[in-house]
Tab-separated table of C-alpha atoms and ligand atoms in Angstrom:
chain	number	residue	atom	x	y	z
A	1	MET	CA	-7.510	-4.832	34.296
A	2	THR	CA	-5.318	-3.549	32.348
A	3	GLU	CA	-6.560	-1.939	29.525
A	4	SER	CA	-4.403	-3.221	26.367
A	5	LEU	CA	-4.515	-1.206	22.641
A	6	SER	CA	-2.802	-2.376	19.575
A	7	ILE	CA	-0.966	0.619	18.507
A	8	VAL	CA	-0.511	1.671	14.704
A	9	ALA	CA	2.658	4.723	14.337
A	10	LEU	CA	3.700	6.225	10.797
A	11	SER	CA	6.797	7.659	12.058
A	12	GLY	CA	9.410	10.200	10.289
A	13	GLY	CA	12.412	11.101	12.074
A	14	VAL	CA	12.928	13.020	14.868
A	15	GLY	CA	9.493	14.122	15.886
A	16	GLY	CA	7.719	11.123	15.573
A	17	ALA	CA	9.854	9.489	17.590
A	18	ARG	CA	10.023	11.787	20.026
A	19	PHE	CA	6.554	11.626	20.338
A	20	LEU	CA	6.734	7.846	20.380
A	21	ARG	CA	9.113	7.767	23.190
A	22	GLY	CA	6.054	9.907	24.854
A	23	LEU	CA	3.764	7.069	24.182
A	24	LEU	CA	5.271	4.643	25.413
A	25	ALA	CA	5.661	7.126	28.616
A	26	TRP	CA	1.949	7.974	29.090
A	27	ALA	CA	1.267	3.909	28.795
A	28	ALA	CA	4.349	3.455	31.786
A	29	ALA	CA	2.362	6.445	33.776
A	30	SER	CA	-0.946	4.942	33.358
A	31	GLY	CA	-0.193	1.067	33.325
A	32	THR	CA	-1.821	0.846	30.030
A	33	ASP	CA	-1.024	-2.613	27.862
A	34	LEU	CA	0.729	-1.439	24.092
A	35	ASP	CA	1.101	-3.067	21.288
A	36	VAL	CA	2.994	-0.513	19.305
A	37	THR	CA	3.952	-1.392	15.126
A	38	VAL	CA	5.863	1.652	13.400
A	39	ILE	CA	5.799	2.124	9.351
A	40	ALA	CA	8.794	4.424	9.451
A	41	ASN	CA	9.262	6.075	6.712
A	42	THR	CA	11.995	4.546	3.631
A	43	GLY	CA	11.762	7.851	1.690
A	44	ASP	CA	15.075	9.869	3.256
A	45	ASP	CA	17.006	6.641	2.412
A	46	MET	CA	19.988	6.793	0.282
A	47	ARG	CA	23.402	4.787	-0.892
A	48	LEU	CA	26.109	6.550	0.829
A	49	HIS	CA	30.080	5.653	0.479
A	50	GLY	CA	28.400	2.531	-0.841
A	51	LEU	CA	26.663	1.900	2.108
A	52	GLN	CA	22.598	1.417	2.368
A	53	VAL	CA	21.276	4.875	5.586
A	54	CYS	CA	18.259	4.576	6.436
A	55	PRO	CA	17.680	8.261	8.092
A	56	ASP	CA	13.733	7.419	9.495
A	57	LEU	CA	13.889	3.773	10.363
A	58	ASP	CA	17.224	4.958	12.745
A	59	THR	CA	16.138	7.730	14.604
A	60	VAL	CA	13.269	5.491	15.758
A	61	MET	CA	15.357	2.861	16.652
A	62	TYR	CA	17.925	4.898	18.399
A	63	THR	CA	15.296	6.834	20.167
A	64	LEU	CA	13.473	3.846	21.347
A	65	GLY	CA	16.655	2.425	21.954
A	66	GLY	CA	18.162	5.190	24.402
A	67	ALA	CA	21.439	6.498	22.033
A	68	ILE	CA	20.017	9.398	19.492
A	69	HIS	CA	22.078	12.500	19.874
A	70	GLU	CA	19.317	14.144	22.082
A	71	ASP	CA	20.093	17.987	20.939
A	72	GLN	CA	20.440	16.509	17.145
A	73	GLY	CA	17.520	14.022	17.066
A	74	TRP	CA	18.721	12.140	14.696
A	75	GLY	CA	23.063	10.500	15.201
A	76	ARG	CA	23.936	8.600	18.427
A	77	ALA	CA	25.319	9.480	21.995
A	78	ASP	CA	28.423	9.839	22.261
A	79	GLU	CA	29.042	9.680	18.567
A	80	ARG	CA	32.656	10.041	17.828
A	81	PHE	CA	33.972	11.306	13.613
A	82	THR	CA	37.266	9.859	12.782
A	83	VAL	CA	36.364	7.620	9.600
A	84	ALA	CA	34.167	11.469	8.850
A	85	GLU	CA	38.025	12.987	8.731
A	86	GLU	CA	39.421	10.643	7.042
A	87	LEU	CA	37.180	10.661	4.718
A	88	ARG	CA	37.080	14.221	3.382
A	89	PRO	CA	40.214	14.646	2.330
A	90	TYR	CA	39.253	11.736	0.048
A	91	GLY	CA	36.824	13.919	-1.675
A	92	VAL	CA	34.221	11.141	-1.438
A	93	GLY	CA	30.438	11.120	-1.135
A	94	TRP	CA	28.170	14.252	0.609
A	95	GLU	CA	30.606	16.308	2.820
A	96	TRP	CA	27.911	18.249	4.080
A	97	PHE	CA	26.334	14.740	5.239
A	98	THR	CA	28.103	13.733	8.396
A	99	LEU	CA	27.992	10.002	9.578
A	100	GLY	CA	29.546	9.572	12.620
A	101	ASP	CA	31.526	6.287	13.885
A	102	ARG	CA	29.034	4.815	15.597
A	103	ASP	CA	26.180	5.463	13.416
A	104	LEU	CA	28.579	3.953	10.409
A	105	ALA	CA	28.536	0.661	12.242
A	106	THR	CA	24.871	0.692	11.625
A	107	HIS	CA	25.020	1.341	8.116
A	108	LEU	CA	28.017	-1.512	7.459
A	109	ALA	CA	25.510	-4.793	9.063
A	110	ARG	CA	22.158	-2.899	7.701
A	111	THR	CA	24.196	-2.914	4.147
A	112	SER	CA	26.062	-6.348	5.054
A	113	LEU	CA	22.557	-7.701	6.116
A	114	LEU	CA	20.984	-6.971	2.446
A	115	ALA	CA	23.860	-8.191	0.839
A	116	GLY	CA	23.143	-11.463	2.079
A	117	GLY	CA	20.019	-11.126	1.089
A	118	ALA	CA	18.090	-10.472	4.177
A	119	THR	CA	15.325	-7.490	2.078
A	120	LEU	CA	15.124	-4.717	4.338
A	121	SER	CA	12.745	-5.630	7.412
A	122	GLU	CA	14.266	-8.419	8.158
A	123	ALA	CA	17.679	-6.463	8.575
A	124	THR	CA	15.974	-3.800	10.474
A	125	ALA	CA	14.656	-6.513	13.097
A	126	ARG	CA	17.610	-7.982	12.817
A	127	LEU	CA	19.067	-4.312	14.235
A	128	ALA	CA	16.433	-2.735	16.302
A	129	ALA	CA	17.199	-6.833	18.378
A	130	ARG	CA	20.244	-5.694	19.612
A	131	TRP	CA	18.095	-2.191	21.120
A	132	ASP	CA	15.690	-4.635	22.951
A	133	LEU	CA	13.056	-1.987	21.504
A	134	PRO	CA	9.451	-1.835	22.612
A	135	VAL	CA	7.501	-1.450	19.966
A	136	THR	CA	8.243	-3.974	16.404
A	137	LEU	CA	9.602	-1.098	13.454
A	138	LEU	CA	9.103	-1.833	10.284
A	139	PRO	CA	10.130	0.053	6.913
A	140	MET	CA	6.872	1.228	5.275
A	141	SER	CA	8.144	-1.219	2.084
A	142	ASP	CA	11.167	-3.267	1.371
A	143	GLN	CA	11.415	-2.251	-2.212
A	144	PRO	CA	13.227	1.468	-2.520
A	145	VAL	CA	11.110	4.421	-2.344
A	146	GLU	CA	13.826	7.406	-2.591
A	147	THR	CA	12.016	10.803	-2.374
A	148	HIS	CA	13.754	13.745	-4.656
A	149	VAL	CA	13.681	17.331	-5.333
A	150	GLU	CA	12.816	18.645	-8.112
A	151	LEU	CA	14.029	22.017	-7.973
A	152	ALA	CA	12.545	25.207	-9.706
A	153	SER	CA	16.249	25.264	-11.698
A	154	GLY	CA	15.191	22.749	-13.068
A	155	GLU	CA	17.611	20.255	-11.350
A	156	THR	CA	16.694	17.086	-9.459
A	157	VAL	CA	18.485	16.145	-6.057
A	158	HIS	CA	17.875	13.595	-3.587
A	159	PHE	CA	15.371	14.665	-1.046
A	160	GLU	CA	18.482	14.722	2.080
A	161	GLU	CA	20.659	16.820	-0.708
A	162	TRP	CA	17.741	19.774	-0.649
A	163	TRP	CA	17.135	19.402	3.746
A	164	VAL	CA	20.456	18.909	5.237
A	165	ARG	CA	22.549	21.196	2.164
A	166	THR	CA	20.020	23.758	1.229
A	167	ARG	CA	18.102	24.044	4.191
A	168	ALA	CA	15.270	23.029	2.176
A	169	SER	CA	15.529	26.221	1.035
A	170	ALA	CA	16.276	26.032	-2.432
A	171	PRO	CA	13.008	26.589	-4.726
A	172	ALA	CA	11.384	22.984	-4.706
A	173	ARG	CA	9.058	22.180	-7.380
A	174	ARG	CA	7.831	19.030	-6.309
A	175	PHE	CA	8.834	15.737	-4.548
A	176	VAL	CA	8.877	12.580	-6.731
A	177	GLN	CA	8.728	9.091	-4.851
A	178	ALA	CA	10.928	7.405	-6.633
A	179	GLY	CA	9.996	3.470	-6.484
A	180	ALA	CA	7.260	4.071	-5.190
A	181	ASP	CA	4.833	2.852	-8.430
A	182	GLN	CA	6.336	-0.825	-7.516
A	183	ALA	CA	6.624	-0.951	-3.834
A	184	ARG	CA	4.491	-3.166	-1.747
A	185	PRO	CA	4.050	-2.232	1.633
A	186	ALA	CA	6.384	-4.093	3.590
A	187	PRO	CA	5.678	-6.987	5.371
A	188	GLY	CA	3.747	-7.070	8.684
A	189	VAL	CA	2.284	-3.422	7.365
A	190	LEU	CA	-1.274	-4.439	6.624
A	191	GLU	CA	-1.452	-6.616	9.082
A	192	ALA	CA	-0.884	-4.315	11.651
A	193	ILE	CA	-3.399	-1.654	10.498
A	194	ALA	CA	-6.004	-4.867	9.899
A	195	GLY	CA	-5.419	-6.086	13.494
A	196	ALA	CA	-5.209	-1.884	15.373
A	197	ASP	CA	-7.436	-0.600	17.421
A	198	MET	CA	-6.019	3.132	16.443
A	199	VAL	CA	-3.683	4.707	14.259
A	200	LEU	CA	-1.842	6.926	15.191
A	201	LEU	CA	-0.290	10.134	12.889
A	202	PRO	CA	3.323	11.535	15.756
A	203	PRO	CA	3.985	15.490	14.171
A	204	SER	CA	6.189	14.124	11.370
A	205	ASN	CA	6.797	16.552	8.064
A	206	PRO	CA	3.439	15.558	6.871
A	207	VAL	CA	4.510	15.526	3.072
A	208	VAL	CA	8.286	13.742	2.701
A	209	SER	CA	7.740	11.552	5.600
A	210	VAL	CA	3.594	10.868	6.018
A	211	GLY	CA	3.180	11.841	2.982
A	212	THR	CA	5.333	9.316	1.666
A	213	ILE	CA	4.652	6.009	3.652
A	214	LEU	CA	0.151	7.055	2.538
A	215	GLY	CA	2.379	7.107	-0.787
A	216	VAL	CA	2.305	3.654	-1.246
A	217	PRO	CA	0.291	1.576	-2.640
A	218	GLY	CA	-2.392	-0.083	-0.843
A	219	LEU	CA	-0.911	1.136	2.104
A	220	ALA	CA	-4.359	4.556	3.152
A	221	ASP	CA	-6.397	1.445	1.733
A	222	ALA	CA	-5.998	-0.534	4.652
A	223	LEU	CA	-6.000	2.751	6.835
A	224	ARG	CA	-9.832	3.557	5.016
A	225	ALA	CA	-11.118	-0.197	5.749
A	226	SER	CA	-9.980	-0.689	8.941
A	227	PRO	CA	-12.638	0.593	11.238
A	228	ALA	CA	-8.980	1.923	13.913
A	229	PRO	CA	-9.770	5.531	14.102
A	230	LEU	CA	-6.582	7.293	12.613
A	231	VAL	CA	-5.475	10.425	15.274
A	232	GLY	CA	-3.054	12.803	13.985
A	233	VAL	CA	-1.022	15.281	15.964
A	234	SER	CA	-0.522	18.869	13.813
A	235	PRO	CA	2.477	19.708	13.243
A	236	ILE	CA	2.197	22.965	12.693
A	237	ILE	CA	2.230	25.291	15.394
A	238	GLY	CA	-0.152	29.055	14.961
A	239	GLY	CA	1.323	28.814	11.122
A	240	ALA	CA	4.744	27.793	11.874
A	241	ALA	CA	6.127	23.482	11.232
A	242	VAL	CA	7.376	23.122	14.892
A	243	ARG	CA	10.897	21.631	13.774
A	244	GLY	CA	12.261	21.088	10.501
A	245	MET	CA	11.046	22.563	7.335
A	246	ALA	CA	7.463	21.558	6.894
A	247	GLU	CA	6.418	24.984	5.855
A	248	ALA	CA	8.477	24.768	2.599
A	249	CYS	CA	7.372	21.376	1.868
A	250	LEU	CA	4.274	22.050	2.407
A	251	ALA	CA	4.247	25.206	0.469
A	252	THR	CA	6.078	22.756	-2.771
A	253	LEU	CA	2.866	21.017	-3.119
A	254	GLY	CA	0.565	24.581	-2.376
A	255	VAL	CA	-0.810	23.332	0.595
A	256	PRO	CA	-0.708	26.390	3.240
A	257	ALA	CA	1.550	26.171	6.619
A	258	THR	CA	-1.579	25.892	9.070
A	259	ALA	CA	-2.171	23.178	11.180
A	260	ALA	CA	-6.203	23.047	9.863
A	261	ALA	CA	-5.179	23.141	5.612
A	262	VAL	CA	-2.372	19.836	7.297
A	263	ALA	CA	-5.478	18.089	8.601
A	264	LEU	CA	-7.788	18.625	5.138
A	265	ASP	CA	-4.581	17.775	3.234
A	266	TYR	CA	-4.653	14.142	4.927
A	267	ARG	CA	-8.415	14.127	3.920
A	268	SER	CA	-8.029	15.416	0.298
A	269	ARG	CA	-5.116	13.921	-0.713
A	270	HIS	CA	-5.157	10.360	0.712
A	271	GLY	CA	-8.438	10.416	2.108
A	272	VAL	CA	-7.353	9.308	5.552
A	273	LEU	CA	-7.644	11.267	9.041
A	274	ASP	CA	-10.491	11.529	11.683
A	275	GLY	CA	-9.860	13.582	14.770
A	276	TRP	CA	-6.823	15.813	14.538
A	277	LEU	CA	-5.249	17.240	17.895
A	278	VAL	CA	-4.413	21.272	17.770
A	279	ASP	CA	-2.149	23.551	20.200
A	280	ASP	CA	-3.825	25.922	21.704
A	281	ALA	CA	-2.296	29.035	19.331
A	282	ASP	CA	-4.849	27.122	17.049
A	283	ALA	CA	-7.814	26.214	18.915
A	284	ALA	CA	-10.112	28.781	16.600
A	285	SER	CA	-9.563	26.278	13.821
A	286	VAL	CA	-11.543	24.100	15.897
A	287	PRO	CA	-14.825	24.573	14.221
A	288	GLU	CA	-13.819	24.818	11.217
A	289	LEU	CA	-12.249	20.772	11.504
A	290	GLU	CA	-15.225	19.886	13.369
A	291	ALA	CA	-17.320	21.464	10.874
A	292	ALA	CA	-15.024	19.563	7.595
A	293	GLY	CA	-16.151	16.501	10.271
A	294	PHE	CA	-12.664	16.029	12.299
A	295	ALA	CA	-12.880	15.876	15.291
A	296	ALA	CA	-10.543	18.545	16.523
A	297	VAL	CA	-9.075	18.648	19.866
A	298	ALA	CA	-7.048	22.244	21.071
A	299	ARG	CA	-4.422	21.857	23.874
A	300	PRO	CA	-0.333	22.374	23.946
A	301	LEU	CA	1.216	20.181	21.387
A	302	TRP	CA	4.958	21.593	22.124
A	303	MET	CA	7.547	18.544	23.086
A	304	THR	CA	8.853	20.342	25.805
A	305	ASP	CA	9.872	17.459	27.287
A	306	LEU	CA	9.059	13.509	28.303
A	307	ASP	CA	6.466	14.619	30.573
A	308	ALA	CA	4.837	17.374	28.143
A	309	THR	CA	5.340	15.129	24.894
A	310	ALA	CA	3.777	12.197	27.604
A	311	ALA	CA	0.486	14.193	27.600
A	312	ILE	CA	0.499	14.617	24.414
A	313	ALA	CA	0.586	11.192	23.406
A	314	GLY	CA	-1.926	10.309	26.086
A	315	ALA	CA	-4.599	13.272	24.356
A	316	ALA	CA	-4.183	11.082	21.156
A	317	VAL	CA	-5.144	7.750	22.749
A	318	ASP	CA	-7.679	9.790	24.430
A	319	LEU	CA	-9.029	10.979	21.715
A	320	ALA	CA	-8.918	7.773	19.175
A	321	ARG	CA	-10.397	6.259	21.904
A	322	ARG	CA	-13.216	8.500	21.567
A	323	LEU	CA	-13.954	7.954	18.608
A	324	ARG	CA	-13.747	4.168	18.407
B	1	FO1	N1	21.158	16.228	9.158
B	1	FO1	C1	21.728	17.362	9.061
B	1	FO1	O1	20.943	18.164	9.448
B	1	FO1	N2	23.364	16.881	9.340
B	1	FO1	C2	23.714	15.974	8.956
B	1	FO1	O2	24.723	16.450	8.368
B	1	FO1	C3	22.766	15.245	8.581
B	1	FO1	C4	23.471	13.521	9.262
B	1	FO1	C5	22.780	12.437	9.307
B	1	FO1	C6	23.338	10.752	9.326
B	1	FO1	C7	22.438	10.260	9.735
B	1	FO1	C8	21.453	9.862	9.408
B	1	FO1	O3	20.262	8.698	9.949
B	1	FO1	C9	20.198	11.629	9.929
B	1	FO1	C10	21.497	12.759	9.236
B	1	FO1	N3	20.735	13.625	8.565
B	1	FO1	C11	21.365	15.015	9.542
B	1	FO1	C12	19.514	13.690	9.653
B	1	FO1	C13	18.590	13.432	8.648
B	1	FO1	O4	18.444	14.661	7.650
B	1	FO1	C14	17.326	13.509	8.838
B	1	FO1	O5	17.443	12.366	10.302
B	1	FO1	C15	16.168	13.541	8.527
B	1	FO1	O6	16.061	13.181	6.782
B	1	FO1	C16	14.269	13.883	8.354
B	1	FO1	O7	13.863	13.199	9.373
């Protein structure tokens, strides 16, 4: 009899999308019927050239829709930059943030839907329908939440400017999720959590991606109220972030860049997390994690290819099954 599982995943951009692709591959290979709802971070969203750009929603959509630029992990495959090249001489917008022609069509479609009165959830569902996604893709909120970075210099910049223009090198004093206080979980988010057999935290940035999602009022409460085990995959291997600049984000919060510290921070800051996967390089932290009440498993966590990623996702599901 085919097992069927309702899974909710809180996803950021590149790492989260790749993990989700692995989860779907694992389900296909293991004959497990999954009903996956992805709650995506919208804190990276920005208005650019009058268009609403949603990096993490798009990265999940393109990755699971088979259209992602694989090496970058963001943007479209087979992309052209005719519009970006023409914009440059006009000196408008962020010349360090490149929007390809195909990607621009997504932002034009989203912006016109929003201008027509659609909510971000409705617009996301319309865009996702084109890609025939094997998951339900939800923004964490329909209300705008933008991650801004207060730099040590005193200046505050949009997260993407800090992340892309400075490569997270400008010393950051703190992150501000502008709008979070007025935000509510998007339609379907609380329902998906209530109906989940398990909730997974992919190896997304624990501060500005998963942390931002958990910061939407009512969302972490719903996770704590749910009987579903919450299992995460460490984004830190051997004291360094697998991707992106998670260490810079953790340092800003004063959290050590270790697999164990991230799990402890999810617990202390957001009051969530039951199980934690760490890489073999961090196997020594398993006793400490178990002593702190986590179910911890050490296994290879490098998402080197689809098979490796599918195995990681399967291990996360197995750990969650054990905790049910
Ligand atoms: N990242 C870059 O490093 N350089 C870019 O020019 C860039 C453009 C871009 C355009 C659309 C989009 O959805 C994402 C883009 N990203 C770019 C990646 C983006 O910074 C990350 O995907 C997320 O913000 C982090 O998860």
